[in-house]
CSV table of C-alpha atoms in Angstrom, one decimal:
chain,number,residue,atom,x,y,z
O,1,MET,CA,0.3,0.0,-0.1
O,2,GLN,CA,2.7,2.4,1.3
O,3,GLY,CA,4.9,2.3,-1.5
O,4,PRO,CA,2.9,2.4,-4.6
O,5,ALA,CA,0.5,5.0,-3.2
O,6,ARG,CA,3.6,7.2,-2.1
O,7,VAL,CA,4.8,7.3,-5.9
O,8,ARG,CA,1.4,7.5,-7.5
O,9,VAL,CA,0.7,10.9,-5.6
O,10,VAL,CA,3.9,12.3,-5.8
O,11,GLY,CA,3.8,11.6,-9.6
O,12,ARG,CA,0.6,13.2,-9.8
O,13,ILE,CA,1.8,16.5,-8.1
O,14,GLU,CA,4.9,16.5,-10.2
O,15,LYS,CA,2.7,16.3,-13.2
O,16,LEU,CA,0.1,18.8,-12.4
O,17,MET,CA,2.1,21.6,-10.6
O,18,THR,CA,5.4,22.1,-12.1
O,19,VAL,CA,8.0,24.8,-11.8
O,20,GLU,CA,9.1,24.2,-15.4
O,21,GLY,CA,7.8,26.1,-18.1
O,22,SER,CA,8.3,28.3,-21.1
O,23,ALA,CA,5.0,28.3,-23.4
O,24,ALA,CA,2.8,28.1,-20.3
O,25,LEU,CA,-0.6,29.9,-21.2
O,26,PRO,CA,-2.1,32.5,-18.9
O,27,LEU,CA,-4.7,31.7,-17.1
O,28,TRP,CA,-7.2,34.3,-15.6
O,29,LEU,CA,-9.6,33.7,-12.4
O,30,LEU,CA,-12.6,35.9,-12.4
O,31,TYR,CA,-15.7,36.4,-10.4
O,32,GLU,CA,-18.7,37.5,-12.3
O,33,GLU,CA,-18.7,41.1,-11.0
O,34,GLU,CA,-15.0,41.5,-12.5
O,35,ILE,CA,-15.7,40.0,-16.2
O,36,GLU,CA,-17.0,43.3,-17.6
O,37,GLY,CA,-14.4,45.4,-16.3
O,38,TRP,CA,-11.6,42.9,-17.4
O,39,LYS,CA,-13.1,42.7,-20.7
O,40,SER,CA,-13.3,46.3,-21.4
O,41,ALA,CA,-9.0,46.3,-20.9
O,42,GLN,CA,-8.7,43.5,-23.5
O,43,ALA,CA,-8.4,43.7,-27.4
O,44,ALA,CA,-11.4,44.2,-29.4
O,45,HIS,CA,-11.1,40.6,-30.9
O,46,VAL,CA,-10.9,39.1,-27.0
O,47,ALA,CA,-14.3,40.9,-26.1
O,48,ALA,CA,-16.1,39.7,-29.0
O,49,TRP,CA,-14.6,36.1,-28.6
O,50,LEU,CA,-16.3,36.3,-25.0
O,51,ALA,CA,-19.1,37.7,-26.3
O,52,GLU,CA,-19.7,35.2,-28.9
O,53,HIS,CA,-19.4,32.4,-26.4
O,54,GLN,CA,-21.7,34.4,-23.5
O,55,PHE,CA,-19.0,33.9,-21.4
O,56,LYS,CA,-19.8,35.5,-17.9
O,57,ALA,CA,-17.4,34.0,-15.5
O,58,GLU,CA,-20.0,31.4,-14.2
O,59,LYS,CA,-18.2,29.3,-11.4
O,60,HIS,CA,-16.2,26.5,-13.1
O,61,ARG,CA,-16.9,27.5,-16.6
O,62,VAL,CA,-13.8,27.6,-18.5
O,63,LEU,CA,-13.1,29.3,-22.1
O,64,LEU,CA,-10.0,29.0,-24.2
O,65,VAL,CA,-9.3,32.6,-25.9
O,66,PRO,CA,-7.6,32.7,-29.6
O,67,ASP,CA,-5.2,35.4,-30.9
O,68,ARG,CA,-6.0,36.9,-34.1
O,69,HIS,CA,-4.2,34.0,-35.8
O,70,GLY,CA,-6.3,31.4,-34.3
O,71,SER,CA,-3.5,30.3,-31.6
O,72,ALA,CA,-4.4,30.3,-28.3
O,73,LEU,CA,-3.8,33.3,-26.5
O,74,LEU,CA,-5.2,32.9,-22.7
O,75,ALA,CA,-7.6,31.0,-21.0
O,76,ILE,CA,-10.2,32.0,-18.8
O,77,ALA,CA,-11.9,30.1,-15.5
O,78,GLY,CA,-15.1,31.5,-14.1
O,79,LEU,CA,-15.3,32.0,-10.2
O,80,GLY,CA,-19.0,32.4,-10.1
O,81,LYS,CA,-20.5,35.4,-7.9
O,82,ARG,CA,-18.0,36.6,-5.3
O,83,GLN,CA,-19.2,35.0,-2.0
O,84,GLY,CA,-16.6,34.9,1.0
O,85,GLU,CA,-13.2,34.1,0.0
O,86,LEU,CA,-11.5,32.1,-3.0
O,87,SER,CA,-11.2,28.4,-2.0
O,88,LEU,CA,-9.8,25.2,-3.3
O,89,TRP,CA,-13.6,24.1,-4.6
O,90,HIS,CA,-13.1,27.1,-7.1
O,91,ALA,CA,-10.4,25.1,-8.9
O,92,SER,CA,-11.1,21.6,-8.1
O,93,GLY,CA,-12.5,21.4,-11.7
O,94,LEU,CA,-9.6,22.8,-13.4
O,95,ALA,CA,-7.4,20.1,-14.2
O,96,GLU,CA,-10.2,18.2,-15.9
O,97,ARG,CA,-11.9,21.0,-17.5
O,98,LEU,CA,-9.1,23.2,-19.0
O,99,PRO,CA,-7.7,22.2,-22.4
O,100,PRO,CA,-4.7,19.7,-21.7
O,101,ARG,CA,-1.6,22.0,-21.8
O,102,ARG,CA,0.7,24.0,-19.3
O,103,TYR,CA,-0.6,27.1,-17.8
O,104,ARG,CA,0.4,30.0,-15.4
O,105,LEU,CA,-1.5,32.1,-12.9
O,106,ALA,CA,-2.1,35.3,-15.0
O,107,GLN,CA,-2.8,37.5,-11.8
O,108,ASP,CA,-1.0,37.7,-8.3
O,109,PHE,CA,-2.6,36.1,-5.6
O,110,THR,CA,-1.8,36.1,-1.9
O,111,ALA,CA,0.1,33.0,-0.7
O,112,ALA,CA,-3.2,31.5,0.8
O,113,ASP,CA,-5.1,32.0,-2.2
O,114,ALA,CA,-2.4,30.6,-4.5
O,115,THR,CA,-1.6,27.4,-2.2
O,116,ALA,CA,-5.8,26.8,-2.1
O,117,ILE,CA,-5.9,27.5,-6.0
O,118,CYS,CA,-3.1,24.7,-6.2
O,119,LEU,CA,-4.6,22.2,-3.5
O,120,GLY,CA,-8.0,22.3,-5.6
O,121,PHE,CA,-6.2,21.8,-8.8
O,122,ALA,CA,-4.5,18.4,-7.7
O,123,TYR,CA,-7.4,17.2,-5.7
O,124,GLY,CA,-9.7,17.6,-8.7
O,125,ALA,CA,-7.1,15.3,-10.8
O,126,TYR,CA,-7.9,12.5,-8.4
O,127,ARG,CA,-8.7,8.9,-10.2
O,128,TYR,CA,-9.6,5.8,-8.5
O,129,GLU,CA,-7.8,3.2,-10.8
O,130,ARG,CA,-7.5,0.0,-8.7
O,131,TYR,CA,-9.7,-2.1,-11.0
O,132,ARG,CA,-10.3,-0.1,-14.1
O,133,PRO,CA,-7.6,2.6,-15.1
O,134,ALA,CA,-9.1,5.6,-16.2
O,135,LYS,CA,-9.9,6.4,-19.7
O,136,PRO,CA,-6.8,7.7,-21.4
O,137,GLU,CA,-6.9,11.4,-20.8
O,138,ARG,CA,-4.8,14.3,-20.7
O,139,LEU,CA,-4.8,16.8,-17.9
O,140,ALA,CA,-4.1,20.3,-17.9
O,141,ILE,CA,-0.7,21.6,-16.1
O,142,LEU,CA,-0.2,24.2,-13.6
O,143,GLU,CA,2.4,26.3,-12.8
O,144,THR,CA,3.3,26.6,-9.1
O,145,PRO,CA,3.5,30.3,-8.0
O,146,GLU,CA,6.5,30.8,-5.9
O,147,ASN,CA,4.7,31.9,-3.3
O,148,ALA,CA,2.2,28.8,-3.0
O,149,GLU,CA,3.2,26.4,-0.3
O,150,ARG,CA,4.2,23.6,-2.3
O,151,ALA,CA,5.4,20.9,0.2
O,152,GLN,CA,2.1,21.5,2.1
O,153,VAL,CA,-0.2,21.0,-1.2
O,154,ALA,CA,1.7,17.9,-1.7
O,155,LEU,CA,1.5,16.5,2.1
O,156,ALA,CA,-2.3,17.0,1.8
O,157,ILE,CA,-3.1,15.6,-1.5
O,158,GLU,CA,-0.9,12.6,-0.4
O,159,ALA,CA,-2.9,12.0,2.8
O,160,LEU,CA,-6.3,12.8,1.4
O,161,THR,CA,-5.5,10.2,-1.9
O,162,TRP,CA,-4.6,7.7,0.6
O,163,ALA,CA,-8.2,8.1,2.5
O,164,ARG,CA,-10.1,8.3,-0.7
O,165,ASP,CA,-8.3,4.9,-1.9
O,166,TRP,CA,-9.2,3.2,1.3
O,167,ILE,CA,-12.8,4.4,1.4
O,168,ASN,CA,-13.4,3.6,-2.1
O,169,THR,CA,-11.7,0.1,-1.9
O,170,PRO,CA,-14.3,-2.8,-1.2
O,171,ALA,CA,-14.1,-5.1,1.9
O,172,SER,CA,-13.0,-7.7,-0.5
O,173,ASP,CA,-9.7,-6.3,-0.9
O,174,LEU,CA,-9.7,-4.0,2.4
O,175,GLY,CA,-10.8,-6.4,5.0
O,176,PRO,CA,-9.7,-6.2,8.7
O,177,SER,CA,-6.2,-7.6,8.2
O,178,LYS,CA,-5.4,-5.2,5.2
O,179,LEU,CA,-6.9,-2.2,7.0
O,180,ALA,CA,-4.6,-3.3,9.8
O,181,ALA,CA,-1.5,-3.5,7.3
O,182,ALA,CA,-2.6,0.2,6.1
O,183,VAL,CA,-2.2,1.3,9.9
O,184,ARG,CA,1.1,-0.6,10.5
O,185,ALA,CA,2.6,1.1,6.8
O,186,VAL,CA,1.4,4.5,8.2
O,187,ALA,CA,3.6,3.7,11.2
O,188,GLU,CA,6.4,2.5,10.1
O,189,ARG,CA,6.6,5.6,7.5
O,190,HIS,CA,7.0,7.7,10.7
O,191,GLN,CA,9.1,5.3,12.8
O,192,ALA,CA,6.3,5.1,15.3
O,193,HIS,CA,5.5,2.1,17.6
O,194,TYR,CA,2.9,-0.4,16.4
O,195,ARG,CA,0.9,-2.7,18.1
O,196,GLU,CA,-2.1,-5.0,17.1
O,197,TRP,CA,-4.7,-7.2,19.1
O,198,VAL,CA,-6.3,-9.7,16.8
O,199,GLY,CA,-9.0,-12.3,17.5
O,200,ASP,CA,-9.0,-13.7,21.0
O,201,GLU,CA,-6.3,-11.5,22.2
O,202,LEU,CA,-8.8,-9.0,22.5
O,203,LEU,CA,-10.4,-10.8,25.2
O,204,ALA,CA,-7.2,-11.5,26.9
O,205,ALA,CA,-6.4,-7.7,27.0
O,206,ASN,CA,-10.1,-6.5,28.0
O,207,PHE,CA,-11.5,-5.5,24.5
O,208,PRO,CA,-14.7,-7.8,24.8
O,209,ALA,CA,-17.2,-5.2,22.7
O,210,ILE,CA,-14.8,-5.2,20.1
O,211,HIS,CA,-14.4,-8.8,19.9
O,212,ALA,CA,-18.3,-9.6,20.0
O,213,VAL,CA,-18.8,-7.2,17.4
O,214,GLY,CA,-16.4,-8.7,14.9
O,215,ARG,CA,-16.3,-12.2,15.9
O,216,ALA,CA,-18.6,-13.7,13.1
O,217,SER,CA,-16.6,-12.1,10.4
O,218,ALA,CA,-14.2,-14.6,8.5
O,219,GLU,CA,-11.5,-12.4,9.5
O,220,PRO,CA,-10.9,-12.1,13.2
O,221,PRO,CA,-11.7,-8.5,14.8
O,222,ARG,CA,-8.5,-6.7,15.8
O,223,LEU,CA,-7.4,-3.1,17.8
O,224,ALA,CA,-4.6,-1.2,16.2
O,225,GLU,CA,-2.6,1.2,18.0
O,226,ILE,CA,0.1,3.6,16.7
O,227,ARG,CA,2.3,5.5,19.4
O,228,TRP,CA,4.4,8.7,18.4
O,229,SER,CA,6.7,11.3,19.5
O,230,PRO,CA,8.5,14.1,17.8
O,231,ARG,CA,12.1,13.8,18.5
O,232,HIS,CA,12.9,16.9,20.5
O,233,GLY,CA,14.7,17.5,23.7
O,234,ALA,CA,11.4,19.0,25.8
O,235,ALA,CA,10.6,16.7,29.1
O,236,GLN,CA,7.0,17.1,28.9
O,237,LEU,CA,4.5,17.4,26.1
O,238,PRO,CA,0.4,17.4,25.7
O,239,ARG,CA,-0.9,13.9,24.7
O,240,LEU,CA,-3.5,13.9,21.9
O,241,ALA,CA,-5.4,10.6,21.0
O,242,LEU,CA,-7.0,10.2,17.4
O,243,VAL,CA,-10.0,6.9,17.5
O,244,GLY,CA,-11.3,5.8,14.1
O,245,LYS,CA,-14.1,3.7,13.5
O,246,GLY,CA,-12.6,1.0,11.2
O,247,VAL,CA,-15.8,-0.9,10.2
O,248,CYS,CA,-14.5,-2.6,6.9
O,249,PHE,CA,-18.1,-3.8,5.9
O,250,ASP,CA,-21.3,-3.5,8.1
O,251,SER,CA,-24.2,-5.7,7.3
O,252,GLY,CA,-26.1,-4.6,10.2
O,253,GLY,CA,-25.3,-8.1,11.5
O,254,LEU,CA,-28.5,-10.2,12.6
O,255,ASP,CA,-31.0,-6.5,12.6
O,256,ILE,CA,-29.6,-7.2,8.8
O,257,LYS,CA,-29.8,-4.0,6.6
O,258,PRO,CA,-32.1,-3.8,3.4
O,259,GLY,CA,-29.8,-4.4,0.2
O,260,ALA,CA,-30.1,-0.4,-0.4
O,261,GLY,CA,-28.5,0.2,2.9
O,262,MET,CA,-25.7,-2.2,2.9
O,263,ALA,CA,-24.7,-0.9,-0.7
O,264,LEU,CA,-22.5,1.4,0.5
O,265,MET,CA,-20.9,-0.2,3.6
O,266,LYS,CA,-17.3,-0.7,2.4
O,267,LYS,CA,-17.3,3.2,3.6
O,268,ASP,CA,-18.0,2.3,7.1
O,269,MET,CA,-14.3,2.6,7.8
O,270,GLY,CA,-14.3,6.1,6.5
O,271,GLY,CA,-13.6,7.1,10.2
O,272,ALA,CA,-10.2,5.1,10.2
O,273,ALA,CA,-9.0,6.4,7.1
O,274,VAL,CA,-9.5,9.9,8.1
O,275,ALA,CA,-8.0,9.3,11.4
O,276,LEU,CA,-4.8,7.7,9.8
O,277,ALA,CA,-4.7,10.6,6.8
O,278,LEU,CA,-4.7,13.0,10.0
O,279,ALA,CA,-2.1,11.3,11.6
O,280,HIS,CA,0.0,10.9,8.6
O,281,MET,CA,-0.2,14.6,8.6
O,282,LEU,CA,0.6,15.5,11.8
O,283,MET,CA,3.3,13.2,12.2
O,284,SER,CA,5.0,14.5,8.9
O,285,ARG,CA,4.8,18.2,10.4
O,286,GLY,CA,6.2,17.5,13.3
O,287,LEU,CA,2.9,18.1,15.8
O,288,ARG,CA,4.5,19.1,19.1
O,289,ALA,CA,2.5,16.6,20.9
O,290,GLU,CA,2.7,12.8,21.9
O,291,LEU,CA,0.2,10.9,19.6
O,292,GLN,CA,-2.0,7.8,20.0
O,293,VAL,CA,-3.9,6.5,17.2
O,294,LEU,CA,-6.7,3.8,17.9
O,295,ILE,CA,-8.2,1.9,14.9
O,296,PRO,CA,-10.6,-0.6,16.0
O,297,ILE,CA,-11.3,-3.0,13.0
O,298,VAL,CA,-14.1,-5.3,12.5
O,299,GLU,CA,-16.4,-6.4,9.8
O,300,ASN,CA,-20.3,-6.7,11.1
O,301,SER,CA,-21.3,-10.1,9.9
O,302,ILE,CA,-23.8,-12.6,10.1
O,303,GLY,CA,-23.0,-16.4,11.4
O,304,GLY,CA,-23.8,-18.8,14.1
O,305,ASN,CA,-21.5,-17.0,16.5
O,306,ALA,CA,-22.7,-13.4,15.8
O,307,TYR,CA,-23.8,-11.3,18.7
O,308,ARG,CA,-27.7,-11.2,19.1
O,309,PRO,CA,-30.2,-8.5,20.1
O,310,GLY,CA,-31.0,-8.8,23.6
O,311,ASP,CA,-27.1,-9.7,24.5
O,312,VAL,CA,-25.7,-7.8,27.3
O,313,LEU,CA,-22.1,-7.4,26.5
O,314,ALA,CA,-19.1,-6.4,28.6
O,315,THR,CA,-16.8,-3.2,27.6
O,316,ARG,CA,-13.2,-2.1,28.8
O,317,LYS,CA,-14.7,0.5,31.0
O,318,GLY,CA,-16.9,-1.9,33.0
O,319,LEU,CA,-20.0,-0.5,32.0
O,320,THR,CA,-22.3,-3.4,30.7
O,321,VAL,CA,-24.3,-2.7,27.6
O,322,GLU,CA,-27.6,-4.3,26.4
O,323,VAL,CA,-27.5,-4.7,22.5
O,324,GLY,CA,-30.7,-2.8,21.2
O,325,ASN,CA,-29.8,-3.3,17.8
O,326,THR,CA,-26.7,-5.0,15.9
O,327,ASP,CA,-26.7,-2.5,13.3
O,328,ALA,CA,-25.4,0.3,15.9
O,329,GLU,CA,-22.3,-1.7,15.9
O,330,GLY,CA,-20.0,1.3,15.7
O,331,ARG,CA,-20.2,2.8,18.9
O,332,LEU,CA,-19.6,-0.8,20.5
O,333,VAL,CA,-16.2,-1.0,18.9
O,334,LEU,CA,-15.3,2.7,19.3
O,335,CYS,CA,-16.2,2.1,23.2
O,336,ASP,CA,-13.6,0.0,24.3
O,337,ALA,CA,-10.9,2.0,22.1
O,338,LEU,CA,-12.3,5.4,23.6
O,339,ALA,CA,-11.8,3.5,27.0
O,340,LEU,CA,-8.2,2.7,26.6
O,341,ALA,CA,-7.5,6.0,25.2
O,342,ASP,CA,-9.4,7.9,28.2
O,343,ALA,CA,-7.6,6.0,30.9
O,344,GLU,CA,-4.1,7.7,30.1
O,345,ARG,CA,-6.0,10.9,30.3
O,346,PRO,CA,-4.7,12.8,27.3
O,347,ASP,CA,-5.2,16.4,26.9
O,348,LEU,CA,-8.0,15.8,24.0
O,349,ILE,CA,-9.3,12.8,22.4
O,350,ILE,CA,-10.9,13.0,19.0
O,351,ASP,CA,-13.0,10.2,17.4
O,352,PHE,CA,-14.0,9.5,13.8
O,353,ALA,CA,-17.1,7.9,12.7
O,354,THR,CA,-19.4,7.2,9.8
O,355,LEU,CA,-21.8,6.5,13.1
O,356,THR,CA,-25.3,7.4,12.1
O,357,GLY,CA,-28.1,7.8,9.6
O,358,ALA,CA,-29.3,10.3,11.6
O,359,ALA,CA,-26.9,12.9,11.2
O,360,ARG,CA,-27.0,12.4,7.3
O,361,VAL,CA,-31.0,13.2,7.4
O,362,ALA,CA,-30.2,16.4,9.9
O,363,LEU,CA,-27.4,17.9,7.9
O,364,GLY,CA,-26.8,15.7,4.6
O,365,PRO,CA,-24.2,14.4,3.2
O,366,GLU,CA,-21.5,17.3,2.8
O,367,LEU,CA,-21.6,18.3,6.6
O,368,PRO,CA,-20.1,16.2,9.3
O,369,ALA,CA,-21.8,16.6,12.5
O,370,LEU,CA,-19.6,17.6,15.5
O,371,PHE,CA,-19.9,17.0,19.2
O,372,GLY,CA,-17.7,17.8,21.9
O,373,THR,CA,-17.5,18.4,26.0
O,374,SER,CA,-17.8,22.3,25.6
O,375,ASP,CA,-19.5,24.7,23.0
O,376,ALA,CA,-16.3,26.5,23.4
O,377,LEU,CA,-14.3,23.7,22.1
O,378,THR,CA,-16.8,22.6,19.0
O,379,ALA,CA,-17.1,26.5,18.2
O,380,ASP,CA,-13.1,26.9,17.7
O,381,LEU,CA,-12.6,23.5,15.6
O,382,ALA,CA,-15.7,24.7,13.6
O,383,ARG,CA,-14.0,27.9,12.8
O,384,SER,CA,-10.9,26.2,12.1
O,385,CYS,CA,-12.6,23.9,9.5
O,386,ALA,CA,-14.4,26.7,7.9
O,387,ALA,CA,-11.4,28.9,7.6
O,388,VAL,CA,-9.9,25.9,5.1
O,389,HIS,CA,-13.3,25.3,3.5
O,390,ASP,CA,-13.6,21.7,5.3
O,391,PRO,CA,-16.8,22.3,7.2
O,392,VAL,CA,-18.2,20.9,10.0
O,393,TRP,CA,-21.3,21.8,12.0
O,394,PRO,CA,-21.5,21.6,16.1
O,395,MET,CA,-24.5,19.6,17.0
O,396,PRO,CA,-26.0,19.7,20.7
O,397,LEU,CA,-24.7,17.1,23.1
O,398,TRP,CA,-28.2,17.2,25.2
O,399,MET,CA,-27.6,15.4,28.5
O,400,GLY,CA,-31.4,15.5,28.8
O,401,TYR,CA,-31.8,12.5,26.5
O,402,ASP,CA,-29.2,10.9,28.2
O,403,GLU,CA,-31.5,8.7,30.6
O,404,GLU,CA,-33.0,7.3,27.3
O,405,LEU,CA,-30.2,5.1,26.6
O,406,GLY,CA,-31.0,3.2,29.9
O,407,SER,CA,-31.6,-0.6,30.3
O,408,LYS,CA,-33.6,-2.5,32.7
O,409,ILE,CA,-30.8,-5.3,32.8
O,410,ALA,CA,-27.4,-3.5,31.8
O,411,ASP,CA,-26.0,-0.4,32.6
O,412,LEU,CA,-27.0,1.0,29.5
O,413,ASN,CA,-28.5,0.0,25.8
O,414,ASN,CA,-26.5,0.7,22.8
O,415,VAL,CA,-29.7,2.7,21.3
O,416,ALA,CA,-32.6,4.8,22.7
O,417,ALA,CA,-36.4,3.6,22.6
O,418,SER,CA,-36.9,7.0,20.6
O,419,GLY,CA,-36.7,7.1,16.7
O,420,LEU,CA,-35.7,10.8,17.1
O,421,ALA,CA,-32.3,12.3,17.4
O,422,GLY,CA,-29.9,9.2,16.7
O,423,ALA,CA,-26.9,11.3,16.1
O,424,ILE,CA,-27.1,12.8,19.8
O,425,PHE,CA,-27.9,9.4,21.2
O,426,GLY,CA,-24.9,8.1,19.4
O,427,ALA,CA,-22.6,10.6,20.9
O,428,LEU,CA,-23.9,10.4,24.3
O,429,PHE,CA,-23.3,6.8,24.5
O,430,LEU,CA,-19.8,7.3,23.4
O,431,ARG,CA,-19.6,9.9,25.9
O,432,ARG,CA,-20.2,7.3,28.7
O,433,PHE,CA,-16.8,6.3,28.1
O,434,ILE,CA,-15.0,9.5,28.5
O,435,THR,CA,-14.3,10.3,32.4
O,436,ALA,CA,-10.8,11.3,32.6
O,437,ALA,CA,-9.9,13.2,29.6
O,438,PRO,CA,-11.0,16.7,29.9
O,439,GLU,CA,-11.9,17.4,26.4
O,440,TRP,CA,-13.4,15.4,23.8
O,441,LEU,CA,-14.7,15.4,20.3
O,442,HIS,CA,-16.7,13.1,18.2
O,443,LEU,CA,-17.1,14.0,14.4
O,444,ASP,CA,-19.8,11.6,12.6
O,445,LEU,CA,-19.1,11.6,9.0
O,446,TYR,CA,-20.7,10.7,5.9
O,447,ALA,CA,-17.2,10.0,3.9
O,448,TRP,CA,-18.9,10.1,0.5
O,449,ASN,CA,-19.4,12.5,-2.2
O,450,PRO,CA,-23.1,11.1,-3.5
O,451,LYS,CA,-23.2,13.5,-6.3
O,452,GLU,CA,-21.0,14.4,-9.4
O,453,ARG,CA,-19.5,17.9,-8.9
O,454,PRO,CA,-16.5,19.8,-10.7
O,455,GLY,CA,-13.2,17.9,-9.5
O,456,ARG,CA,-15.3,15.6,-7.1
O,457,ALA,CA,-16.5,12.6,-8.7
O,458,VAL,CA,-18.9,10.2,-6.9
O,459,GLY,CA,-17.1,8.1,-4.2
O,460,ALA,CA,-15.0,8.7,-1.1
O,461,GLU,CA,-14.7,12.2,0.4
O,462,ALA,CA,-12.0,12.3,3.3
O,463,GLN,CA,-13.9,14.9,5.1
O,464,ALA,CA,-12.5,17.0,8.1
O,465,VAL,CA,-8.9,15.9,7.5
O,466,ARG,CA,-7.7,19.2,6.6
O,467,GLY,CA,-10.1,21.5,9.1
O,468,VAL,CA,-8.9,19.1,12.1
O,469,PHE,CA,-5.2,19.1,11.1
O,470,SER,CA,-5.3,23.1,11.1
O,471,TYR,CA,-6.8,23.1,14.3
O,472,LEU,CA,-4.4,21.0,15.8
O,473,LEU,CA,-1.6,22.8,14.2
O,474,ASP,CA,-2.7,26.1,15.9
O,475,ARG,CA,-3.5,24.4,19.3
O,476,TYR,CA,-0.1,22.3,19.6
O,477,GLY,CA,2.3,24.2,17.3
O,478,THR,CA,5.3,22.1,15.6
O,479,VAL,CA,8.8,20.9,16.6
């Protein structure tokens, strides 16, 4: 996984963003409000060409403009109506929509804008090619402006490509053992400590809930751990724990999903993919914190030894859980991993999970639901995510609902009797397993783009990686 992915991504970056260039075509990026003023400053035949094509700088529309002899003179990409600041999504469709040749930005942009343009340009060139090569195509090439943060773009694209590839890969080729191998590869990349508990080792080490959810699969369940610390001389560092839900496929268990509900369940390890991509970026940048990454990995399958509705499961925390629904398995595998992280009293725990359909009903596929131990904490993260156009949406951790997770025979149930507020109940369940860490954040992701958009094909979406990365760099700094 690691070697081929790295070569592929770096190769793509080198092809899409180059500092070489002699015959690069000027590329103008213009808002609708700017087009008339720009057009009035051009030669008459340029203005006539734009009028002929009724080009008004609509978002994602591009136009190649010839000179008087028919040769290419310049290109224009529309940014649409000016709404806020320039983002990578303004440029995400350029690599595939512009005619395939070399371009250079015709305007001077700030370092932040130049970096966003380069990131969007490269992001939109992603292709998932494991089973079928993409149709032969030549993509446009963008010369990197001198003030763009080239290394940061390359790191982000590498991490996001890994995450998208993992999410896009079906469980037949990314089951529990393969996902654990990916975790190990990330650890080895950074010379970090790696540990893994497999099968009955989970019972011996007191991870009974993870074992129960995954025991019916042909591949045994496991828990993968990375521990990393930056190389420096400081005596004490804050500790950060990242936890990612790694359900490689979710049939729903004995509470089996209908076919339509099962169709995309290869993506139920999207939380693990996001946590790993984020960890790679943090370690690459030398985050000034000790890092623990925990990925509980299972396949929620059906078999003679599958856990059942009505079963009472033990957990690492010591709480007993009555199983109200085997299709609410994500919170069961997460609870053991969260208890392990919490016992070491880290400064902050963040978990990522494709946890509830209710979050999608509330916010749709593009907005991950965000819960946390305080409104100030969630507001800080939401601001960081918004600043890099990787949005999340704070939701209430409404303790008034907590008692509805009660059980008559166990400490709690994994679902509530109510059919309402499902995303909140999922977060409240996880909150029961955080008792020592002062701060905790939970992101309920969709990890999928369900519709075609410029530079964003239907498929995996590594939500919140860039936003949480920005927040953590601001919070902890680098060594």
